[in-house]
Short mmCIF file of C-alpha atoms and ligand atoms in Angstrom, two decimals:
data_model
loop_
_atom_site.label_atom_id
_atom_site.label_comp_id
_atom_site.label_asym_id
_atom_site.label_seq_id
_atom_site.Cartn_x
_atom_site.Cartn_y
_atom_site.Cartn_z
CA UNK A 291 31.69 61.91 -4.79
CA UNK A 292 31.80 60.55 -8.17
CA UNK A 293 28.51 59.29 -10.05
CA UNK A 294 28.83 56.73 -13.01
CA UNK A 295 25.80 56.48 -15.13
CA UNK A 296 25.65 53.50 -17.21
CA UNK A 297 22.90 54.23 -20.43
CA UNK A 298 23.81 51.42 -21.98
CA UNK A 299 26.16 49.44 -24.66
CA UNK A 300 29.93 51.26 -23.42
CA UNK A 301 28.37 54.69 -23.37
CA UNK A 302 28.93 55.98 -19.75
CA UNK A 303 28.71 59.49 -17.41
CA UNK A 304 30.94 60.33 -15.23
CA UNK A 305 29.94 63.49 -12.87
CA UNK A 306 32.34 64.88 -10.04
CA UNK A 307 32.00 68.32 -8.48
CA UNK A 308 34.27 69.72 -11.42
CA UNK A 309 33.24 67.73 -14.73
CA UNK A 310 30.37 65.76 -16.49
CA UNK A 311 32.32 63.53 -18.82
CA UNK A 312 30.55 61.20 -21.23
CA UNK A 313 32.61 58.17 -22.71
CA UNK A 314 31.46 56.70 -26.24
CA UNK A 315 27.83 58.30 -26.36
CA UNK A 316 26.11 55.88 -28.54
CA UNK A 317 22.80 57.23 -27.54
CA UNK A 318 20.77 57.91 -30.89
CA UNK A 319 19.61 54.10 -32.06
CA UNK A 320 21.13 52.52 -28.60
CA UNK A 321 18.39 50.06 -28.91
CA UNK A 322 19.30 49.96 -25.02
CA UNK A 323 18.95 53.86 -24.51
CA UNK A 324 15.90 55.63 -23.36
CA UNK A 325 16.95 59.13 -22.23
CA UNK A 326 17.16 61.81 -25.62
CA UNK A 327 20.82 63.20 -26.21
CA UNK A 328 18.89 66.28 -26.55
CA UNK A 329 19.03 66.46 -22.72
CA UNK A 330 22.51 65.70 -21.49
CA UNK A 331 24.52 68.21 -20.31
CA UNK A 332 28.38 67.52 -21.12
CA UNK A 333 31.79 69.12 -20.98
CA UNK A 334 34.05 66.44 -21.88
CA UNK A 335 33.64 63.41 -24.18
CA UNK A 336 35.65 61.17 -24.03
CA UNK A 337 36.11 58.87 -28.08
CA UNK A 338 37.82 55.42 -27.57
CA UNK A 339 37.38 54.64 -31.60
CA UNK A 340 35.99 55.54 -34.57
CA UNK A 341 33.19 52.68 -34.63
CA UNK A 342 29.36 54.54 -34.97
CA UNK A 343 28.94 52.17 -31.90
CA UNK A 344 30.89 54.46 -29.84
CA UNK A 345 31.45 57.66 -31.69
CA UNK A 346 27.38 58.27 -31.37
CA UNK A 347 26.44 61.50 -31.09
CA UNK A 348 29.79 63.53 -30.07
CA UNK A 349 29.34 65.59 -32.82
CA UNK A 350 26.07 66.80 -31.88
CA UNK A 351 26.36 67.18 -28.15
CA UNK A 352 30.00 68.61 -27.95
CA UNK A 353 28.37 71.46 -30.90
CA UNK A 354 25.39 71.57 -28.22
CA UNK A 355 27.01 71.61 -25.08
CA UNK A 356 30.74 73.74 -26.24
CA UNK A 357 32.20 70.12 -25.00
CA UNK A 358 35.58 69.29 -25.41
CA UNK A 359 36.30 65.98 -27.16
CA UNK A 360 39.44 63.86 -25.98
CA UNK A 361 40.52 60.96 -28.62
CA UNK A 362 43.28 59.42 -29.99
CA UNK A 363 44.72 61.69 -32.72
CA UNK A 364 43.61 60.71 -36.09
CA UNK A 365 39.87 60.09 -34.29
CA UNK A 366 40.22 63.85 -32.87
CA UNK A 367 41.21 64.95 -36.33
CA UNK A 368 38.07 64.06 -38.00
CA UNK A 369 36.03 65.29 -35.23
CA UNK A 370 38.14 68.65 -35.54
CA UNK A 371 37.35 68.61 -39.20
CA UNK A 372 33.87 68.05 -38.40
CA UNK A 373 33.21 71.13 -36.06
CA UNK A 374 33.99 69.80 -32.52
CA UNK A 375 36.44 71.23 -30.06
CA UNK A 376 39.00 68.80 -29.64
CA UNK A 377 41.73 67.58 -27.23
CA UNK A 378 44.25 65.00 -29.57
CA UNK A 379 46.34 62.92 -27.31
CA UNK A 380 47.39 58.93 -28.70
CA UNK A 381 48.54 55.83 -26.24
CA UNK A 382 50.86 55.79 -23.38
CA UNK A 383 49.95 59.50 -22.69
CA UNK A 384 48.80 60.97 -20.21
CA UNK A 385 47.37 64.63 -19.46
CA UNK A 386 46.54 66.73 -15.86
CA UNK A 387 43.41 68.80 -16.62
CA UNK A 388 42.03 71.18 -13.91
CA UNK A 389 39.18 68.45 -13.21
CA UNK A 390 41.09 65.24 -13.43
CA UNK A 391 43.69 63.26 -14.82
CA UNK A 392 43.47 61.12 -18.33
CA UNK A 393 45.83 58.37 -19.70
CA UNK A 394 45.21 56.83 -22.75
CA UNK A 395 45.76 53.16 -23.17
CA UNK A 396 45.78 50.61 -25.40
CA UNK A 397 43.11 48.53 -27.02
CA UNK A 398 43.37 45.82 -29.37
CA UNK A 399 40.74 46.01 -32.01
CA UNK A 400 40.05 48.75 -35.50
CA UNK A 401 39.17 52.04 -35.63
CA UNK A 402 37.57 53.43 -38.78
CA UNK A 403 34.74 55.91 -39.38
CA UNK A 404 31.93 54.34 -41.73
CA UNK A 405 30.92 57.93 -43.52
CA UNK A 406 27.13 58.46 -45.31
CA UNK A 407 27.75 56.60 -48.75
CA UNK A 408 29.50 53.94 -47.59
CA UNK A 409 32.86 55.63 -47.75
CA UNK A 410 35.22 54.12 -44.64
CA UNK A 411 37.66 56.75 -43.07
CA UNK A 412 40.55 55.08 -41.07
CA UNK A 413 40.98 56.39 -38.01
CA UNK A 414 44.66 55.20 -36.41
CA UNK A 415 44.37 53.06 -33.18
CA UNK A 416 41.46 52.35 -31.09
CA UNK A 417 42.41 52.86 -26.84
CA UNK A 418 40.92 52.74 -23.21
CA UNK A 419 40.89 55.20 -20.94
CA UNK A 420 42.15 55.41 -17.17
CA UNK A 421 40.84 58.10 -15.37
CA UNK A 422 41.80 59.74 -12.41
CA UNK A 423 39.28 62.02 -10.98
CA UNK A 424 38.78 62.90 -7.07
CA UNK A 425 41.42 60.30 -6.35
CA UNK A 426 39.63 57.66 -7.94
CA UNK A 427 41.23 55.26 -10.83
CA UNK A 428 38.29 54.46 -13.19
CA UNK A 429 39.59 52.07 -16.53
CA UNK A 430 37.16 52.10 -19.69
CA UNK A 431 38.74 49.68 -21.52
CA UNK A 432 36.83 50.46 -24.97
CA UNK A 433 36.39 47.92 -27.56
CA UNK A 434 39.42 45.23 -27.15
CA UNK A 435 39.87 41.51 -27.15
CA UNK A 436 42.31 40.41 -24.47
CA UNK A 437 45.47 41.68 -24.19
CA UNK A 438 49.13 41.54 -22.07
CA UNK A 439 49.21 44.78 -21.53
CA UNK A 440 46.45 44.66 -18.99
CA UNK A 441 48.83 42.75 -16.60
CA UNK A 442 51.15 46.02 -17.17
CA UNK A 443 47.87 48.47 -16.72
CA UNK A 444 47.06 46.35 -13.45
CA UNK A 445 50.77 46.28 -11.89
CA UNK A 446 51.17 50.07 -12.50
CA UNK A 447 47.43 51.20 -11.36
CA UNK A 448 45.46 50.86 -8.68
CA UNK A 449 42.02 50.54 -10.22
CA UNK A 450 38.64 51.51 -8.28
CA UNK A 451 36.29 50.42 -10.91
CA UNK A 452 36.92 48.82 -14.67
CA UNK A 453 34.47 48.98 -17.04
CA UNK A 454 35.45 45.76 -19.71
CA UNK A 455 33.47 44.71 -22.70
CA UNK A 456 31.81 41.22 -21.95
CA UNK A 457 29.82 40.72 -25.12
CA UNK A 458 32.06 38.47 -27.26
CA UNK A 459 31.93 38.20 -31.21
CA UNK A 460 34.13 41.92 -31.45
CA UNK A 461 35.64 41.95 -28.65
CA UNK A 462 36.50 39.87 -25.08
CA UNK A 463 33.53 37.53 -24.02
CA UNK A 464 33.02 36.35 -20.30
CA UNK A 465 36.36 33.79 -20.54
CA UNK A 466 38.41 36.65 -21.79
CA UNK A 467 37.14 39.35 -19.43
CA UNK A 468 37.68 37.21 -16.31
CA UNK A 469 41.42 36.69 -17.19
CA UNK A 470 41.54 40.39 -17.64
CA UNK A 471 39.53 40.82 -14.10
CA UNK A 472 43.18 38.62 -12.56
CA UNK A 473 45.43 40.61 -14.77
CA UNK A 474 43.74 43.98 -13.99
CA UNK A 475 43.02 43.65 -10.41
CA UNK A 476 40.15 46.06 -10.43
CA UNK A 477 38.27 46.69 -7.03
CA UNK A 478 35.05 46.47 -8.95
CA UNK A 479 33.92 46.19 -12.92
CA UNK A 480 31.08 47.05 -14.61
CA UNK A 481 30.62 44.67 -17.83
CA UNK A 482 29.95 46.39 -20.44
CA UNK A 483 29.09 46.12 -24.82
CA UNK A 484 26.68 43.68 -24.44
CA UNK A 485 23.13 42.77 -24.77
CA UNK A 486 22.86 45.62 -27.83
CA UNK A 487 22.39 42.93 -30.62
CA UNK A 488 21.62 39.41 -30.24
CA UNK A 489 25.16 38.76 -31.66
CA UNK A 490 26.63 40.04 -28.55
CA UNK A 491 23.61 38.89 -26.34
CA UNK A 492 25.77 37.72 -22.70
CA UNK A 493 24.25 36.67 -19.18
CA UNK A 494 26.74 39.40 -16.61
CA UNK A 495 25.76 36.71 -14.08
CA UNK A 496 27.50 33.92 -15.48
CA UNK A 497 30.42 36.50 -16.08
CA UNK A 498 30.01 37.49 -12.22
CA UNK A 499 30.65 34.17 -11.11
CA UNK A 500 33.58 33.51 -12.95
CA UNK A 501 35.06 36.37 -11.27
CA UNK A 502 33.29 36.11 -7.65
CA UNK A 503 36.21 36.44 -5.37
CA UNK A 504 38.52 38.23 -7.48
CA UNK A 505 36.51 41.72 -7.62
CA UNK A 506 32.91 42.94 -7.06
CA UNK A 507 30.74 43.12 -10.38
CA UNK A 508 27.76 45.89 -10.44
CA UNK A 509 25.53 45.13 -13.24
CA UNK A 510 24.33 48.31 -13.95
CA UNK A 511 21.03 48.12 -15.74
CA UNK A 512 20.65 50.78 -19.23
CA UNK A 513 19.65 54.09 -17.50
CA UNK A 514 21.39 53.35 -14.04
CA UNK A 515 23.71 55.14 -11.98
CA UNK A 516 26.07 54.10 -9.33
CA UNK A 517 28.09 55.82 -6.76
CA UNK A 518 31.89 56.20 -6.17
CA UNK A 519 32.58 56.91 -3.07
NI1 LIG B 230 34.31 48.86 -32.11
MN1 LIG B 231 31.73 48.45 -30.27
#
């Protein structure tokens, strides 16, 4: 059984019998979050980009925790440079851990690292992640705005749950997200990267019924958890 804990923004758990995986914790100053990082437990996380949005607090849980990071390679180089245990791997690739499977795919948006002082650190491309864990497919698509190769990601995957940005503004809004939804073909999505800010403030339910009959959408609210069976 797989549980997927949604705490809000595209931060996400993901806990099988083998692994506790945390995508993009954004948890310290998630206006969204309630939970401290203080007490998550963690053995993989999981970077789609350099944005403070999504990067969060890997530094200070994977130190915590002895977690291993997974990113795209210049992403996992500055988080190697900072301290944390890191796993580099970059788009199209794919890896068989002993708890699961990861591909990394892409995203279409920026990836750069906005240091104390104002000094920005590029960090290459940003991606999504497809995950294969206890036979499950689960897509995080990251930050991105619409893009083709979602019709290739669909075709080639068969995709339990997707969890696609819906906020608009920096990346796909509702329109976007429901042409992904029929490129994609997920069996359910979670929308995520919304409702943070006012500028990406987004009713799911209007994006559920642009999608009703195409997929099931869970709105998950902040602090949440669903289960994958
Ligand atoms: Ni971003
Ligand atoms: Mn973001």
């Amino acid at each position: 059984m797989i549980e997927l804990k949604f705490f809000g923004h595209s931060a996400v758990g993901i806990k099988t019998d083998a692994v506790k995986i945390l995508i993009d914790p954004f948890l310290e100053g998630n206006p969204l979050v309630k939970e401290c990082p203080e007490s998550i437990e963690v053995d993989v996380i999981c970077v789609t980009h350099g944005h403070g949005d999504h990067v969060g607090d890997t530094e200070k849980l994977a130190q915590k925790n002895d977690a291993l990071v997974i990113a795209p390679f210049e992403l996992a180089t500055y988080l190697d440079m900072k301290g944390c245990t890191v796993h580099p791997m970059h788009i199209g690739g794919a890896r068989n851990f002993d708890w699961g499977r990861i591909k990394l795919v892409p995203a279409l948006h920026g990836s750069a690292f906005i240091e104390d002082g104002g000094k920005i650190v590029y960090t290459g491309n940003p991606c999504g992640f497809l995950l294969t864990l206890e036979g499950k497919t689960i897509y995080h698509a990251g930050d991105t705005g619409l893009s083709a190769e979602m019709e290739i990601i669909g075709r080639m995957n068969t995709i339990d749950l997707a969890l696609l940005p819906i906020g608009d503004n920096f990346t796909m809004g509702p329109d976007d997200a429901a042409e992904a939804v029929r490129m994609l073909k997920p069996k359910q999505v979670v929308p995520i990267h919304f409702n943070t800010w006012d500028v990406i403030a987004q009713n799911p339910d209007g994006f559920a019924k642009k999608v009703a009959g195409m997929t099931r959408v869970q709105i998950i609210p902040p602090g949440d958890s669903i289960q994958l069976t």
